[in-house]
Amino acid sequence: MTAIAFCYTKSGFVIAADGLSRTLDSATGTYQPNGDKHQKIFPLLGSGRILAYAVMGDAVASDDNSFDLKAEIERQQKRLATRQFLNLRDYLGAISIKVEKAYERATDTCLDYKPQPDARDEYDRLLARVIAVGYVAAKPACVQAEFFFEDKGRVERRVSTVPLRPGIPALAAPRDVSGIIDNDPRFAEYRLPFGPEMPIEHAGALIKRRIEACASPLAAEIEPLCAGIGGHIHIAAVTPSDFKWLVPPEAPLGNN
């Protein structure tokens, strides 16, 4: 599990993620800790594009590492480096088509994945989610691509545009945790004021607190999946002219 928070401001985007990583122990069927300084946010740059993307889910989809989500995205980024796109949805869509095919090859040959019998909803089939923010052809946008397990050799891909709400933070976290953080008085210490005029540095502090709320013992008490969130929080800012780290990562990507 991963928590990703992001916010669009008049100056640009900020996006943050926790650094905790876990790997699946195939012998026991349980996830085991695998470090707390893993990188989950990356720049995505190219012709007419200044973007950051964050990943959550099965970044490495097999014991032998024959599928690696970040490596596959980088491969497609290079393939499309000089190609022009009118918008972020088209660009991430072009990347995700190839990622879907790579996932299907992995699930067909080596990914021993089965939905849990007590699955509560379709998101128990979620393999991974990629959230991209930034500028394509100088136009701001946020788009996410999701990959759902159907059967060995079959993966469902969904690409959707996330509405931009200037100055209002967004959170991708387990189920209804976002609404609880916003409304439960027990999370009041994690809430900072926000609005469309706030500077990008304040927006960075704002979304950092959202990640910290997801990693709190209280969040894990409410939603056990939050026990898999924590570690080093890294934050990137994306403006029409630049990608930069507000809080840099400390180690490369692992499983999420």
XYZ file of C-alpha atoms in Angstrom:
256
model
C 0.000 0.000 0.000
C 1.082 3.542 -0.758
C -0.315 6.995 -0.041
C 0.025 9.678 -2.718
C -1.064 13.269 -2.186
C -1.042 16.063 -4.740
C -2.279 19.617 -5.210
C -2.581 22.076 -8.087
C -1.794 25.722 -7.371
C -1.502 28.849 -9.508
C 2.278 28.275 -9.572
C 2.222 24.574 -10.418
C 1.753 21.120 -8.932
C 3.127 19.393 -5.872
C 3.017 15.624 -5.397
C 4.141 13.530 -2.402
C 4.429 9.845 -1.519
C 5.512 7.755 1.450
C 8.649 5.611 1.279
C 7.561 2.316 2.868
C 7.939 -0.817 0.762
C 6.759 -4.382 1.235
C 7.326 -7.560 -0.757
C 5.074 -10.578 -1.072
C 6.400 -13.716 0.614
C 5.185 -16.400 -1.799
C 5.628 -19.094 0.861
C 3.301 -17.489 3.397
C 1.175 -15.292 1.118
C 1.871 -12.278 3.330
C 3.646 -8.966 2.721
C 6.918 -8.378 4.549
C 8.715 -5.037 5.163
C 11.347 -4.169 2.582
C 12.694 -0.779 3.659
C 11.204 2.647 4.289
C 13.158 4.900 1.918
C 11.931 3.741 -1.461
C 11.334 6.198 -4.274
C 7.803 6.282 -5.692
C 7.808 9.653 -7.510
C 9.757 10.251 -10.725
C 10.180 12.976 -13.364
C 8.646 12.345 -16.779
C 10.204 14.755 -19.251
C 10.217 15.011 -23.031
C 9.216 17.079 -26.006
C 6.731 19.670 -24.716
C 6.305 17.757 -21.436
C 7.225 18.595 -17.833
C 5.655 15.970 -15.606
C 5.989 13.976 -12.419
C 4.416 10.602 -11.848
C 3.859 8.500 -8.736
C 3.303 4.747 -8.569
C 1.417 2.593 -6.110
C 0.785 -1.147 -6.170
C 2.821 -4.025 -7.609
C 5.761 -2.098 -9.032
C 7.619 -5.400 -9.414
C 5.180 -8.082 -10.443
C 7.209 -11.265 -10.155
C 9.734 -12.975 -7.916
C 12.357 -12.927 -10.674
C 11.773 -9.200 -11.423
C 10.830 -10.020 -15.018
C 8.329 -7.163 -14.846
C 9.226 -3.812 -13.287
C 6.664 -1.003 -13.577
C 9.152 1.853 -13.393
C 11.466 0.210 -15.929
C 8.540 -0.318 -18.290
C 7.430 3.311 -17.985
C 10.999 4.473 -18.652
C 11.155 2.223 -21.702
C 7.966 3.753 -23.095
C 9.096 7.271 -22.176
C 12.197 6.798 -24.327
C 10.122 5.334 -27.149
C 7.875 8.411 -27.141
C 10.559 10.985 -26.313
C 10.322 12.936 -29.561
C 6.632 12.376 -30.277
C 4.311 15.337 -29.777
C 1.084 14.971 -27.762
C -1.769 17.447 -27.395
C -2.587 16.519 -23.807
C -1.547 14.403 -20.835
C -4.369 11.889 -21.226
C -3.166 10.942 -24.717
C 0.444 10.708 -23.543
C -0.215 8.586 -20.455
C -2.660 6.526 -22.497
C 0.073 5.721 -25.025
C 2.395 4.640 -22.215
C -0.243 2.622 -20.379
C -1.236 0.568 -23.437
C 2.280 -0.892 -23.519
C 2.366 -1.283 -19.725
C -0.889 -3.243 -19.899
C 0.623 -5.649 -22.430
C 3.739 -6.078 -20.282
C 1.574 -6.792 -17.228
C -0.376 -9.388 -19.210
C 2.826 -11.157 -20.214
C 3.925 -11.158 -16.560
C 0.615 -12.484 -15.235
C 0.504 -15.133 -17.950
C 3.975 -16.498 -17.256
C 5.021 -15.822 -13.688
C 2.697 -13.700 -11.556
C 0.940 -16.023 -9.116
C -1.824 -13.596 -8.234
C -5.299 -14.489 -6.997
C -7.923 -12.054 -5.692
C -8.568 -12.568 -2.003
C -11.742 -14.562 -1.214
C -12.848 -11.828 1.204
C -12.348 -9.037 -1.381
C -14.477 -6.039 -0.447
C -14.577 -4.351 -3.853
C -12.921 -4.258 -7.255
C -9.902 -2.428 -5.866
C -8.804 -5.681 -4.285
C -7.946 -6.579 -7.914
C -5.870 -3.424 -8.390
C -2.342 -4.261 -9.522
C -1.046 -0.712 -9.776
C -1.990 2.930 -10.168
C 0.083 5.609 -11.894
C -0.748 9.256 -11.166
C 0.843 11.873 -13.426
C 0.716 15.641 -12.904
C 2.217 18.528 -14.831
C 2.213 20.122 -18.246
C 1.855 18.812 -21.782
C 1.909 21.434 -24.543
C 1.898 24.011 -21.701
C -1.508 22.799 -20.465
C -1.834 21.679 -16.808
C -3.441 18.317 -16.122
C -3.634 15.345 -13.782
C -4.314 11.888 -15.217
C -4.225 8.439 -13.647
C -3.823 4.996 -15.166
C -5.025 1.936 -13.254
C -4.305 -1.727 -13.956
C -6.655 -4.415 -12.654
C -6.007 -8.165 -12.564
C -8.642 -10.218 -14.401
C -6.969 -13.570 -14.972
C -3.552 -14.874 -15.931
C -2.774 -13.154 -19.205
C -5.606 -10.629 -18.845
C -5.286 -7.160 -17.289
C -7.832 -4.351 -17.471
C -6.476 -0.834 -18.061
C -8.319 2.360 -17.157
C -7.097 5.878 -17.903
C -8.992 8.834 -16.449
C -8.550 12.569 -16.116
C -8.610 13.943 -12.570
C -10.381 17.335 -12.379
C -8.102 20.202 -11.364
C -9.296 22.033 -8.262
C -6.832 24.862 -7.592
C -5.669 24.994 -3.994
C -7.554 21.856 -2.884
C -5.404 18.832 -1.958
C -6.179 15.349 -3.261
C -5.224 12.056 -1.659
C -4.937 8.553 -3.125
C -5.035 6.209 -0.139
C -6.922 3.147 1.104
C -10.655 3.455 0.561
C -12.371 6.165 2.628
C -9.351 7.386 4.582
C -9.277 10.694 2.704
C -12.771 11.656 3.819
C -12.018 10.622 7.387
C -8.860 12.766 7.507
C -10.854 15.747 6.244
C -13.737 15.394 8.682
C -12.764 13.412 11.775
C -11.747 15.799 14.608
C -9.120 13.284 15.744
C -7.104 14.191 12.619
C -7.287 17.947 13.223
C -3.537 18.197 13.921
C -2.804 16.938 10.391
C -4.919 19.562 8.628
C -3.419 22.830 7.396
C -5.271 25.775 5.833
C -5.356 25.802 2.051
C -6.649 27.848 -0.852
C -5.989 28.874 -4.452
C -3.535 31.641 -3.501
C -1.204 29.552 -1.340
C 2.438 29.350 -2.475
C 3.730 26.076 -3.805
C 5.938 25.514 -0.713
C 2.869 25.721 1.548
C 1.090 23.246 -0.710
C 4.066 20.908 -0.249
C 3.746 21.125 3.535
C 0.000 20.578 3.243
C 0.226 17.330 1.301
C 3.070 16.092 3.495
C 0.739 16.300 6.478
C -1.831 14.264 4.534
C 0.683 11.473 4.047
C 1.662 11.649 7.726
C -2.008 11.300 8.656
C -2.281 8.143 6.540
C 0.811 6.727 8.266
C -0.501 7.428 11.776
C -1.524 4.681 14.221
C -5.022 6.173 14.234
C -5.371 5.671 10.475
C -4.205 2.047 10.790
C -6.777 1.523 13.540
C -9.548 2.771 11.252
C -8.269 1.082 8.068
C -5.741 -1.760 8.591
C -4.303 -1.227 5.095
C -2.789 2.031 6.373
C -0.333 -0.059 8.401
C 1.517 -0.440 5.091
C 2.086 3.332 4.772
C 5.057 5.149 6.279
C 8.751 5.825 5.902
C 10.484 8.714 4.154
C 8.068 11.152 2.500
C 9.422 12.702 -0.687
C 7.834 15.657 -2.488
C 8.237 17.040 -6.004
C 7.096 20.326 -7.538
C 6.247 20.729 -11.216
C 5.869 24.157 -12.805
C 5.424 25.144 -16.465
C 9.210 25.480 -16.701
C 10.744 23.014 -14.249
C 10.674 19.814 -12.196
C 12.342 20.031 -8.797
C 12.431 18.206 -5.481
C 11.056 19.961 -2.413
C 12.014 16.900 -0.359
C 14.209 14.493 -2.364
C 13.957 10.692 -2.168
C 16.624 8.739 -0.324
C 16.632 5.397 -2.169
C 15.460 3.885 -5.461
C 12.109 2.285 -6.126
C 11.169 -1.103 -4.721
C 7.841 -2.899 -4.394
C 5.092 -0.760 -2.872
